[in-house]
Amino acid sequence: MNTANITWMLAETGIKAFVIVNIILVMASAEVWLERKVCAWIQKRNGPNRVGPFGLLQPFADVVKLFMKEDIIPAAASKNFHRLAPLLSLMMAVAVYAVIPYANYVDVMGHRVYLGIAPNLNIGLLYILAMTTLGVYGITLAGWSSNNKYSLLGGLRSSAQMISYELSMGMALIGVVLVSGTLCLNGVIDKQVGWFWHWNVFCQPIAFIIFTVASFAETNRAPFDLPEAEPELVGGFNTEYSGMKFGMFFLAEYANMATASCFIAILFFGGWQLPFPQEMLGLKDGSVQLALAQFSSFFIKMLLFIFFFIWVRWTVPRFRYDQLMSLGWKILLPLSILNALFTAIAIIVFKL
Amino acid sequence: MSSENKEKQSERLSFWEKLYLPEIARGLGITFKQMFKPSFTRQYPEERWEPTGSYRGRPVLVMEESGERCVACGLCSRVCPALAIEVQAAETEKEKERYPIKFEINMIRCIYCAYCEEVCPEEAIVMSKDYDIIFTDPQEAVLGKEKLLVPIEKLQDRLEFLRQYK
């Protein structure tokens, strides 16, 4: 590889990373706004409407408030871990975006630019699973280092919950991997080309349901938001956090929600594939227009799932801890193993 | 929980209810419908709520064209459970008649119980419709006569209510 190629690669990756990280942070604040608006609509209220048009600037006002607040570290806390925990949470939430493909590729000045930092990473799926699992360290460390029994309980719940649901999540993914024959995210998307009934959701419906339920648990969203159950745990793992450190947990939670939505869209709803064969648009592969169409297709799917996450949160009450565990171990795990088994048998029998 | 109860509970749920997901879908449908219904929110500082005569807002003194009704008997001050009212009487030019030279209500203490209104023999102190009572300083919260006296025209709803129900 010569110097020009390396320079081009570094510049390309740097620009893409910069743009994507910024988009994630803005998206997180947009999600906060959407969350509050949808919650308000469901409860027949108006939601934030004072700061900016339709209250759109509300999350930014919140961030300014969080920056201004005093940053308290409890005297009895384990100080370094207390500082590390929110950082770890946010880092893992953002790191996942490295492998998510936002559209196919664009040809720029004779170079083929893939939209996404490393969408062709051949272990992309594994990478995402690894990173989302590491996210639990942030929450567990936060709960433990605060030296507060409620925080500790929240952290423990979170680790138990994540480990339980990680299993069924992985087993559900095996079905998808068997059908696609690859762990590369662009490869999974390529398999779902054509009309929308080629999407994985129609050939792996059980995997889709299990994966969606498990990702609710993975992102600590209602109905599985036990780590931050206000009525029982004062606030959960983040009780002893204030200022922007609390804000980072908040940000990580919403970034995780967006990740889960991206992930569901990619694995089960064709990612950036249009709902009809893309030849119908009459656009050349690698043209900017086609990439835009693909990106908007992906973005709409992702937004719909973010909306779904919020919608479920304001509909379903929180699970009890034993219910959560029995759902994870007694129902989802056997179901996902059976699903993987039957998929494997079907692939051998029908020579797919 | 006894085994009998458990059996009863499982009998009550049908197969589809035990599956749980259809019921969640039903719940989601209900919340989705709510999203398109009009909201109950009142845009408060712009859209104000107008109370009816029965509302107990800030207590005020009634001012007629001939002057205030209060005769400084001090009953309101005596009955006030929060000790919010202070009255000092003075003689008028007419014989045997008095007026309050000082009448103060401490709005930090006032609990809006309307005992003062009930006990007043002259119907001189009544509850108004003011409900957004804001102070930035405890000294400001002690309202003197100049702030308490309100022309009788503005209090017609309350006086009508008192005549009917008191």
Short mmCIF file of C-alpha atoms in Angstrom, two decimals:
data_model
loop_
_atom_site.label_atom_id
_atom_site.label_comp_id
_atom_site.label_asym_id
_atom_site.label_seq_id
_atom_site.Cartn_x
_atom_site.Cartn_y
_atom_site.Cartn_z
CA MET A 1 0.00 0.00 0.00
CA ASN A 2 1.49 3.36 -0.93
CA THR A 3 1.35 6.60 1.05
CA ALA A 4 -1.39 8.19 -1.02
CA ASN A 5 -3.68 5.25 -0.38
CA ILE A 6 -3.01 5.31 3.35
CA THR A 7 -3.59 9.08 3.52
CA TRP A 8 -6.86 8.66 1.62
CA MET A 9 -7.94 5.87 3.96
CA LEU A 10 -7.09 7.84 7.09
CA ALA A 11 -8.84 10.96 5.84
CA GLU A 12 -11.91 8.98 4.77
CA THR A 13 -12.21 7.13 8.07
CA GLY A 14 -11.54 10.28 10.08
CA ILE A 15 -14.21 12.28 8.29
CA LYS A 16 -16.72 9.45 8.49
CA ALA A 17 -16.06 8.90 12.20
CA PHE A 18 -16.39 12.62 12.94
CA VAL A 19 -19.67 12.93 11.07
CA ILE A 20 -21.14 9.75 12.55
CA VAL A 21 -20.23 10.56 16.16
CA ASN A 22 -21.82 13.98 15.77
CA ILE A 23 -24.93 12.49 14.22
CA ILE A 24 -25.20 10.03 17.12
CA LEU A 25 -25.04 12.79 19.70
CA VAL A 26 -27.60 14.93 17.88
CA MET A 27 -29.77 11.85 17.36
CA ALA A 28 -29.63 11.12 21.08
CA SER A 29 -30.99 14.58 21.89
CA ALA A 30 -33.61 14.22 19.16
CA GLU A 31 -34.63 10.94 20.77
CA VAL A 32 -34.97 12.60 24.15
CA TRP A 33 -37.27 15.15 22.54
CA LEU A 34 -39.24 12.42 20.76
CA GLU A 35 -39.51 10.40 23.94
CA ARG A 36 -41.00 13.32 25.84
CA LYS A 37 -43.32 14.26 22.98
CA VAL A 38 -44.63 10.72 22.43
CA CYS A 39 -45.06 10.24 26.17
CA ALA A 40 -47.05 13.47 26.28
CA TRP A 41 -49.24 12.53 23.33
CA ILE A 42 -50.03 9.14 24.82
CA GLN A 43 -50.98 10.83 28.09
CA LYS A 44 -52.98 13.53 26.24
CA ARG A 45 -50.57 16.31 27.13
CA ASN A 46 -48.55 18.63 24.90
CA GLY A 47 -45.00 17.89 26.00
CA PRO A 48 -42.15 20.39 25.76
CA ASN A 49 -43.23 23.36 23.63
CA ARG A 50 -41.57 26.42 25.13
CA VAL A 51 -37.91 26.19 24.05
CA GLY A 52 -37.69 26.72 20.30
CA PRO A 53 -40.28 25.64 17.73
CA PHE A 54 -42.29 22.65 19.07
CA GLY A 55 -39.85 22.54 22.01
CA LEU A 56 -37.15 21.18 19.71
CA LEU A 57 -34.38 22.94 21.64
CA GLN A 58 -35.48 21.41 24.95
CA PRO A 59 -32.81 18.64 24.98
CA PHE A 60 -30.10 21.24 24.34
CA ALA A 61 -31.40 23.31 27.24
CA ASP A 62 -31.24 20.12 29.34
CA VAL A 63 -27.64 19.52 28.31
CA VAL A 64 -26.71 23.10 29.20
CA LYS A 65 -28.37 22.57 32.58
CA LEU A 66 -26.46 19.32 33.14
CA PHE A 67 -23.15 21.03 32.30
CA MET A 68 -23.86 23.82 34.77
CA LYS A 69 -24.68 21.48 37.62
CA GLU A 70 -22.26 20.61 40.37
CA ASP A 71 -20.44 17.36 39.78
CA ILE A 72 -20.57 15.41 43.03
CA ILE A 73 -18.44 12.37 43.81
CA PRO A 74 -19.55 10.79 47.10
CA ALA A 75 -16.86 10.77 49.78
CA ALA A 76 -17.14 7.00 50.27
CA ALA A 77 -17.13 6.20 46.55
CA SER A 78 -14.32 4.48 44.73
CA LYS A 79 -13.32 7.64 42.91
CA ASN A 80 -11.53 6.33 39.83
CA PHE A 81 -14.15 3.73 39.02
CA HIS A 82 -16.85 6.26 39.72
CA ARG A 83 -15.31 8.50 37.06
CA LEU A 84 -14.66 5.63 34.66
CA ALA A 85 -18.16 4.13 34.66
CA PRO A 86 -20.10 6.74 32.64
CA LEU A 87 -17.19 7.01 30.23
CA LEU A 88 -17.22 3.26 29.64
CA SER A 89 -20.98 3.27 29.14
CA LEU A 90 -20.89 6.01 26.54
CA MET A 91 -17.76 4.69 24.80
CA MET A 92 -19.28 1.28 24.24
CA ALA A 93 -22.54 2.80 23.05
CA VAL A 94 -20.72 4.92 20.47
CA ALA A 95 -18.19 2.23 19.46
CA VAL A 96 -20.98 0.04 18.07
CA TYR A 97 -21.66 2.56 15.30
CA ALA A 98 -18.30 1.72 13.69
CA VAL A 99 -19.74 -1.27 11.84
CA ILE A 100 -23.23 -0.07 10.99
CA PRO A 101 -23.78 0.47 7.27
CA TYR A 102 -25.97 3.48 6.46
CA ALA A 103 -26.19 2.89 2.71
CA ASN A 104 -24.28 0.94 0.09
CA TYR A 105 -21.33 2.74 -1.49
CA VAL A 106 -20.69 5.96 -3.39
CA ASP A 107 -18.00 6.37 -6.03
CA VAL A 108 -16.05 9.54 -5.27
CA MET A 109 -13.16 10.49 -7.56
CA GLY A 110 -12.55 6.90 -8.60
CA HIS A 111 -12.62 5.66 -5.00
CA ARG A 112 -15.36 3.40 -3.70
CA VAL A 113 -16.55 4.96 -0.43
CA TYR A 114 -18.71 2.74 1.77
CA LEU A 115 -21.15 4.66 3.94
CA GLY A 116 -20.29 3.53 7.42
CA ILE A 117 -16.90 3.44 9.13
CA ALA A 118 -16.24 -0.29 8.65
CA PRO A 119 -19.44 -1.82 7.26
CA ASN A 120 -17.58 -4.69 5.58
CA LEU A 121 -15.90 -5.94 8.74
CA ASN A 122 -16.32 -9.70 8.42
CA ILE A 123 -17.22 -10.17 12.10
CA GLY A 124 -19.49 -7.13 12.32
CA LEU A 125 -22.29 -9.01 14.07
CA LEU A 126 -19.96 -10.45 16.65
CA TYR A 127 -18.39 -7.03 17.19
CA ILE A 128 -21.78 -5.47 17.95
CA LEU A 129 -22.69 -8.24 20.38
CA ALA A 130 -19.32 -7.87 22.12
CA MET A 131 -19.62 -4.10 22.44
CA THR A 132 -23.19 -4.11 23.72
CA THR A 133 -22.17 -6.70 26.31
CA LEU A 134 -19.25 -4.56 27.43
CA GLY A 135 -21.73 -1.77 28.03
CA VAL A 136 -22.92 -3.63 31.12
CA TYR A 137 -19.54 -2.97 32.75
CA GLY A 138 -20.32 0.73 32.81
CA ILE A 139 -23.59 0.19 34.65
CA THR A 140 -22.27 -2.45 37.03
CA LEU A 141 -19.20 -0.40 37.87
CA ALA A 142 -21.37 2.66 38.43
CA GLY A 143 -23.54 0.73 40.84
CA TRP A 144 -20.63 -0.79 42.71
CA SER A 145 -18.30 2.21 42.89
CA SER A 146 -21.00 4.53 44.26
CA ASN A 147 -20.90 2.67 47.60
CA ASN A 148 -24.68 2.92 47.88
CA LYS A 149 -26.86 -0.11 48.40
CA TYR A 150 -29.53 1.01 45.97
CA SER A 151 -26.98 1.71 43.27
CA LEU A 152 -25.41 -1.68 43.89
CA LEU A 153 -28.77 -3.41 43.59
CA GLY A 154 -29.41 -1.57 40.32
CA GLY A 155 -26.01 -2.57 38.96
CA LEU A 156 -26.49 -6.19 40.00
CA ARG A 157 -29.89 -6.35 38.40
CA SER A 158 -28.47 -4.90 35.24
CA SER A 159 -25.66 -7.45 35.02
CA ALA A 160 -27.97 -10.38 35.73
CA GLN A 161 -30.50 -9.14 33.21
CA MET A 162 -27.95 -8.49 30.49
CA ILE A 163 -26.28 -11.89 30.89
CA SER A 164 -29.64 -13.68 30.78
CA TYR A 165 -30.89 -11.90 27.71
CA GLU A 166 -27.57 -11.84 25.89
CA LEU A 167 -27.90 -15.62 25.57
CA SER A 168 -31.29 -15.66 23.88
CA MET A 169 -30.24 -12.67 21.77
CA GLY A 170 -27.22 -14.56 20.46
CA MET A 171 -29.21 -17.74 19.90
CA ALA A 172 -31.88 -15.80 18.00
CA LEU A 173 -29.15 -14.30 15.82
CA ILE A 174 -27.87 -17.75 14.92
CA GLY A 175 -31.01 -18.27 12.86
CA VAL A 176 -30.31 -15.08 10.91
CA VAL A 177 -26.64 -15.96 10.49
CA LEU A 178 -27.54 -19.42 9.19
CA VAL A 179 -29.91 -17.92 6.64
CA SER A 180 -27.43 -15.24 5.56
CA GLY A 181 -24.32 -17.38 5.75
CA THR A 182 -22.19 -14.46 6.94
CA LEU A 183 -21.42 -12.32 9.99
CA CYS A 184 -20.69 -9.25 7.90
CA LEU A 185 -23.49 -6.70 8.16
CA ASN A 186 -23.34 -5.65 4.51
CA GLY A 187 -23.45 -9.35 3.64
CA VAL A 188 -26.58 -9.85 5.75
CA ILE A 189 -28.19 -6.89 4.00
CA ASP A 190 -27.18 -8.13 0.54
CA LYS A 191 -29.05 -11.37 1.20
CA GLN A 192 -32.28 -9.42 1.68
CA VAL A 193 -32.18 -7.78 -1.74
CA GLY A 194 -35.32 -7.33 -3.85
CA TRP A 195 -38.95 -6.97 -2.80
CA PHE A 196 -39.69 -6.49 0.88
CA TRP A 197 -40.87 -10.07 1.37
CA HIS A 198 -37.24 -11.12 1.04
CA TRP A 199 -36.53 -9.43 4.35
CA ASN A 200 -35.43 -11.71 7.16
CA VAL A 201 -38.43 -10.82 9.29
CA PHE A 202 -40.59 -13.00 7.03
CA CYS A 203 -38.34 -16.05 7.09
CA GLN A 204 -37.24 -15.66 10.75
CA PRO A 205 -40.30 -14.23 12.56
CA ILE A 206 -39.59 -15.99 15.85
CA ALA A 207 -35.98 -14.81 15.83
CA PHE A 208 -37.30 -11.30 15.20
CA ILE A 209 -39.64 -11.41 18.20
CA ILE A 210 -37.01 -12.90 20.51
CA PHE A 211 -34.40 -10.45 19.33
CA THR A 212 -36.69 -7.46 19.80
CA VAL A 213 -37.69 -8.51 23.31
CA ALA A 214 -34.07 -9.21 24.21
CA SER A 215 -32.92 -5.86 22.88
CA PHE A 216 -35.47 -4.14 25.09
CA ALA A 217 -33.76 -5.90 28.00
CA GLU A 218 -30.28 -5.15 26.66
CA THR A 219 -30.94 -1.41 26.41
CA ASN A 220 -32.54 -1.34 29.88
CA ARG A 221 -35.74 0.09 28.47
CA ALA A 222 -39.21 -0.44 29.86
CA PRO A 223 -40.71 -3.01 30.45
CA PHE A 224 -37.27 -4.29 31.50
CA ASP A 225 -35.91 -1.10 33.09
CA LEU A 226 -35.27 -2.74 36.44
CA PRO A 227 -31.76 -1.27 36.90
CA GLU A 228 -33.28 2.19 37.21
CA ALA A 229 -36.55 1.41 38.93
CA GLU A 230 -37.33 4.67 40.70
CA PRO A 231 -39.97 3.38 43.13
CA GLU A 232 -37.80 0.54 44.43
CA LEU A 233 -34.21 1.70 44.04
CA VAL A 234 -34.47 5.49 44.47
CA GLY A 235 -33.04 5.79 40.96
CA GLY A 236 -30.93 2.71 40.45
CA PHE A 237 -27.31 2.59 39.37
CA ASN A 238 -27.20 6.31 38.62
CA THR A 239 -28.42 7.50 42.03
CA GLU A 240 -25.04 8.91 43.06
CA TYR A 241 -24.31 10.64 39.77
CA SER A 242 -24.90 14.28 38.99
CA GLY A 243 -24.11 16.81 36.31
CA MET A 244 -22.73 15.66 33.00
CA LYS A 245 -21.73 12.24 34.35
CA PHE A 246 -25.43 11.53 34.79
CA GLY A 247 -25.91 13.07 31.35
CA MET A 248 -23.46 10.58 29.87
CA PHE A 249 -25.48 7.64 31.20
CA PHE A 250 -28.53 9.25 29.74
CA LEU A 251 -26.81 9.75 26.41
CA ALA A 252 -25.54 6.17 26.43
CA GLU A 253 -29.03 4.86 27.07
CA TYR A 254 -30.45 6.73 24.10
CA ALA A 255 -27.49 5.86 21.87
CA ASN A 256 -28.08 2.21 22.80
CA MET A 257 -31.71 2.54 21.87
CA ALA A 258 -30.71 3.89 18.45
CA THR A 259 -28.19 1.05 18.10
CA ALA A 260 -30.82 -1.54 18.85
CA SER A 261 -33.14 0.08 16.30
CA CYS A 262 -30.37 0.10 13.66
CA PHE A 263 -29.59 -3.49 14.45
CA ILE A 264 -33.20 -4.66 14.11
CA ALA A 265 -33.53 -2.70 10.87
CA ILE A 266 -30.35 -4.25 9.45
CA LEU A 267 -30.92 -7.84 10.51
CA PHE A 268 -34.65 -8.19 9.92
CA PHE A 269 -35.83 -5.33 7.72
CA GLY A 270 -33.23 -5.21 5.01
CA GLY A 271 -31.08 -2.37 6.39
CA TRP A 272 -30.55 0.12 3.58
CA GLN A 273 -32.42 -2.00 1.03
CA LEU A 274 -35.40 -0.27 -0.49
CA PRO A 275 -38.75 -2.09 -0.04
CA PHE A 276 -38.72 -2.79 -3.82
CA PRO A 277 -35.92 -3.85 -6.20
CA GLN A 278 -33.60 -0.88 -6.56
CA GLU A 279 -33.41 -1.36 -10.35
CA MET A 280 -36.91 0.12 -10.47
CA LEU A 281 -35.46 3.55 -9.63
CA GLY A 282 -33.23 3.36 -12.69
CA LEU A 283 -30.21 4.67 -10.77
CA LYS A 284 -26.66 3.47 -11.24
CA ASP A 285 -24.90 1.60 -8.40
CA GLY A 286 -22.58 4.00 -6.63
CA SER A 287 -24.48 7.15 -7.60
CA VAL A 288 -25.21 9.74 -4.93
CA GLN A 289 -28.97 9.64 -5.59
CA LEU A 290 -29.19 5.90 -4.99
CA ALA A 291 -27.13 6.23 -1.81
CA LEU A 292 -29.52 8.96 -0.61
CA ALA A 293 -32.53 6.76 -1.33
CA GLN A 294 -30.91 3.87 0.54
CA PHE A 295 -29.95 6.10 3.45
CA SER A 296 -33.48 7.46 3.80
CA SER A 297 -34.88 3.93 3.64
CA PHE A 298 -32.54 2.93 6.46
CA PHE A 299 -33.22 6.07 8.46
CA ILE A 300 -37.01 5.68 8.24
CA LYS A 301 -36.81 2.07 9.41
CA MET A 302 -34.58 3.12 12.29
CA LEU A 303 -36.90 5.99 13.29
CA LEU A 304 -39.89 3.65 13.24
CA PHE A 305 -38.12 1.32 15.63
CA ILE A 306 -37.06 4.15 17.89
CA PHE A 307 -40.69 5.20 17.95
CA PHE A 308 -41.65 1.61 18.75
CA PHE A 309 -39.22 1.54 21.68
CA ILE A 310 -40.71 4.73 23.08
CA TRP A 311 -44.26 3.60 22.41
CA VAL A 312 -43.73 0.35 24.33
CA ARG A 313 -42.15 2.21 27.21
CA TRP A 314 -45.28 4.28 27.77
CA THR A 315 -47.62 1.32 27.37
CA VAL A 316 -46.29 -1.64 29.33
CA PRO A 317 -45.65 -1.64 33.08
CA ARG A 318 -42.32 -2.81 34.50
CA PHE A 319 -41.71 -6.54 35.00
CA ARG A 320 -41.06 -7.98 38.41
CA TYR A 321 -37.55 -9.37 38.85
CA ASP A 322 -38.60 -13.05 38.99
CA GLN A 323 -40.89 -12.57 36.00
CA LEU A 324 -38.00 -11.08 34.07
CA MET A 325 -35.75 -14.02 34.89
CA SER A 326 -38.36 -16.69 34.15
CA LEU A 327 -39.21 -15.03 30.82
CA GLY A 328 -35.55 -14.91 29.85
CA TRP A 329 -34.50 -18.40 30.94
CA LYS A 330 -37.68 -20.47 30.66
CA ILE A 331 -39.26 -19.06 27.52
CA LEU A 332 -36.94 -17.00 25.35
CA LEU A 333 -33.83 -19.18 25.65
CA PRO A 334 -35.49 -22.54 24.79
CA LEU A 335 -37.48 -20.86 22.05
CA SER A 336 -34.39 -19.33 20.48
CA ILE A 337 -32.47 -22.63 20.65
CA LEU A 338 -35.39 -24.43 19.00
CA ASN A 339 -35.55 -21.72 16.36
CA ALA A 340 -31.84 -22.10 15.58
CA LEU A 341 -32.24 -25.89 15.46
CA PHE A 342 -35.22 -25.82 13.10
CA THR A 343 -33.53 -23.26 10.87
CA ALA A 344 -30.46 -25.47 10.61
CA ILE A 345 -32.59 -28.55 9.84
CA ALA A 346 -34.61 -26.62 7.24
CA ILE A 347 -31.44 -25.40 5.55
CA ILE A 348 -30.07 -28.96 5.29
CA VAL A 349 -33.37 -30.52 4.21
CA PHE A 350 -34.30 -27.91 1.60
CA LYS A 351 -30.67 -27.28 0.52
CA LEU A 352 -31.15 -23.51 0.84
CA MET B 1 -50.64 -18.07 47.57
CA SER B 2 -52.43 -21.41 47.91
CA SER B 3 -52.60 -23.91 45.07
CA GLU B 4 -56.35 -23.34 44.83
CA ASN B 5 -55.83 -19.67 44.07
CA LYS B 6 -53.22 -20.47 41.47
CA GLU B 7 -55.60 -22.78 39.66
CA LYS B 8 -58.25 -20.12 39.63
CA GLN B 9 -55.86 -17.58 38.21
CA SER B 10 -54.69 -19.87 35.43
CA GLU B 11 -58.30 -20.71 34.61
CA ARG B 12 -59.09 -17.04 34.19
CA LEU B 13 -56.44 -16.57 31.48
CA SER B 14 -57.10 -17.94 28.04
CA PHE B 15 -54.35 -19.39 25.85
CA TRP B 16 -53.88 -16.15 23.94
CA GLU B 17 -53.70 -14.14 27.13
CA LYS B 18 -51.01 -16.46 28.46
CA LEU B 19 -48.98 -15.91 25.30
CA TYR B 20 -48.73 -12.29 26.48
CA LEU B 21 -47.69 -10.78 23.16
CA PRO B 22 -51.24 -10.36 21.73
CA GLU B 23 -52.24 -8.58 24.94
CA ILE B 24 -49.26 -6.25 24.61
CA ALA B 25 -50.32 -5.53 21.04
CA ARG B 26 -53.79 -4.67 22.33
CA GLY B 27 -52.28 -2.32 24.90
CA LEU B 28 -50.16 -0.70 22.22
CA GLY B 29 -53.30 -0.18 20.16
CA ILE B 30 -54.98 1.58 23.06
CA THR B 31 -52.06 3.93 23.65
CA PHE B 32 -51.76 4.57 19.91
CA LYS B 33 -55.37 5.70 19.78
CA GLN B 34 -54.75 8.13 22.64
CA MET B 35 -52.05 9.89 20.64
CA PHE B 36 -54.59 11.38 18.25
CA LYS B 37 -57.01 12.64 20.86
CA PRO B 38 -56.90 16.33 21.78
CA SER B 39 -54.75 17.17 24.80
CA PHE B 40 -56.14 18.53 28.04
CA THR B 41 -53.30 20.95 28.56
CA ARG B 42 -54.06 24.62 29.25
CA GLN B 43 -51.25 26.93 28.06
CA TYR B 44 -51.29 28.60 31.46
CA PRO B 45 -49.74 32.07 31.38
CA GLU B 46 -51.42 32.83 28.05
CA GLU B 47 -54.66 30.88 28.59
CA ARG B 48 -55.95 31.68 32.04
CA TRP B 49 -58.54 29.76 33.98
CA GLU B 50 -61.45 31.87 35.20
CA PRO B 51 -62.69 30.50 38.56
CA THR B 52 -66.35 30.56 39.58
CA GLY B 53 -67.77 32.35 42.64
CA SER B 54 -67.15 29.37 44.89
CA TYR B 55 -63.37 29.66 44.43
CA ARG B 56 -61.34 30.66 47.50
CA GLY B 57 -58.51 32.82 46.26
CA ARG B 58 -56.62 35.65 47.93
CA PRO B 59 -58.73 37.29 50.70
CA VAL B 60 -59.50 40.96 49.97
CA LEU B 61 -61.38 43.85 51.57
CA VAL B 62 -64.56 45.09 49.91
CA MET B 63 -64.52 48.73 48.86
CA GLU B 64 -67.80 50.49 48.20
CA GLU B 65 -68.28 53.93 46.66
CA SER B 66 -68.67 55.39 50.15
CA GLY B 67 -65.47 53.70 51.31
CA GLU B 68 -64.44 50.45 52.89
CA ARG B 69 -66.95 48.19 54.62
CA CYS B 70 -64.59 47.06 57.38
CA VAL B 71 -65.38 48.39 60.85
CA ALA B 72 -62.20 47.06 62.45
CA CYS B 73 -63.96 44.72 64.87
CA GLY B 74 -60.96 42.39 64.71
CA LEU B 75 -62.99 39.15 64.51
CA CYS B 76 -61.12 38.00 61.42
CA SER B 77 -57.84 38.50 63.17
CA ARG B 78 -59.19 36.59 66.18
CA VAL B 79 -60.51 33.63 64.16
CA CYS B 80 -57.58 33.27 61.77
CA PRO B 81 -56.02 29.85 62.50
CA ALA B 82 -52.75 30.81 60.87
CA LEU B 83 -52.49 34.18 62.63
CA ALA B 84 -52.10 35.91 59.29
CA ILE B 85 -54.29 38.97 59.87
CA GLU B 86 -53.38 42.04 61.87
CA VAL B 87 -55.94 44.83 62.43
CA GLN B 88 -55.51 48.15 64.23
CA ALA B 89 -58.65 50.20 64.76
CA ALA B 90 -59.05 53.99 64.86
CA GLU B 91 -62.01 56.30 65.52
CA THR B 92 -63.85 58.03 62.70
CA GLU B 93 -65.41 61.51 62.95
CA LYS B 94 -68.84 59.91 63.50
CA GLU B 95 -69.62 58.84 67.02
CA LYS B 96 -69.13 55.12 67.95
CA GLU B 97 -67.77 54.23 64.51
CA ARG B 98 -64.31 52.85 63.82
CA TYR B 99 -62.20 52.03 60.80
CA PRO B 100 -58.99 49.98 60.36
CA ILE B 101 -56.04 52.34 60.31
CA LYS B 102 -53.86 49.33 59.60
CA PHE B 103 -55.02 46.07 58.02
CA GLU B 104 -52.37 43.56 57.04
CA ILE B 105 -52.61 39.99 55.74
CA ASN B 106 -49.43 37.99 55.65
CA MET B 107 -49.87 35.87 52.50
CA ILE B 108 -47.09 33.51 53.52
CA ARG B 109 -49.18 32.50 56.55
CA CYS B 110 -52.63 32.55 54.92
CA ILE B 111 -54.09 29.08 54.31
CA TYR B 112 -57.17 30.21 52.31
CA CYS B 113 -59.59 28.65 54.81
CA ALA B 114 -62.09 31.55 54.46
CA TYR B 115 -62.85 31.63 58.23
CA CYS B 116 -62.30 35.40 58.14
CA GLU B 117 -64.94 35.72 55.46
CA GLU B 118 -67.35 33.50 57.41
CA VAL B 119 -66.95 35.35 60.67
CA CYS B 120 -67.13 38.88 59.26
CA PRO B 121 -70.39 40.59 60.37
CA GLU B 122 -70.13 43.27 57.66
CA GLU B 123 -69.26 41.04 54.68
CA ALA B 124 -66.19 43.23 54.42
CA ILE B 125 -63.52 40.60 53.87
CA VAL B 126 -64.19 38.06 51.08
CA MET B 127 -62.19 35.57 49.07
CA SER B 128 -61.33 36.80 45.56
CA LYS B 129 -60.45 34.88 42.41
CA ASP B 130 -56.72 35.70 42.45
CA TYR B 131 -54.76 32.48 42.41
CA ASP B 132 -51.32 33.29 41.04
CA ILE B 133 -49.84 34.95 44.11
CA ILE B 134 -46.10 35.33 43.75
CA PHE B 135 -43.52 37.09 45.91
CA THR B 136 -39.79 37.44 45.60
CA ASP B 137 -39.34 38.79 49.11
CA PRO B 138 -41.03 37.89 52.43
CA GLN B 139 -41.63 41.60 53.11
CA GLU B 140 -43.65 41.89 49.92
CA ALA B 141 -45.95 39.09 51.07
CA VAL B 142 -47.44 41.24 53.83
CA LEU B 143 -50.26 43.00 52.00
CA GLY B 144 -51.38 46.33 53.34
CA LYS B 145 -54.68 48.11 52.87
CA GLU B 146 -53.71 49.63 49.52
CA LYS B 147 -53.37 46.14 48.01
CA LEU B 148 -56.26 44.54 49.88
CA LEU B 149 -59.00 47.00 48.98
CA VAL B 150 -60.86 45.89 45.85
CA PRO B 151 -63.87 47.68 44.32
CA ILE B 152 -67.15 45.84 44.99
CA GLU B 153 -67.92 45.48 41.25
CA LYS B 154 -65.11 42.98 40.88
CA LEU B 155 -66.36 40.79 43.70
CA GLN B 156 -69.99 40.34 42.59
CA ASP B 157 -69.60 36.59 41.86
CA ARG B 158 -68.33 35.84 45.34
CA LEU B 159 -70.90 38.04 47.09
CA GLU B 160 -73.66 36.36 45.10
CA PHE B 161 -72.29 32.95 46.09
CA LEU B 162 -72.17 33.95 49.76
CA ARG B 163 -75.76 35.21 49.68
CA GLN B 164 -76.90 31.87 48.25
CA TYR B 165 -74.89 29.38 50.26
CA LYS B 166 -73.56 31.00 53.44
#
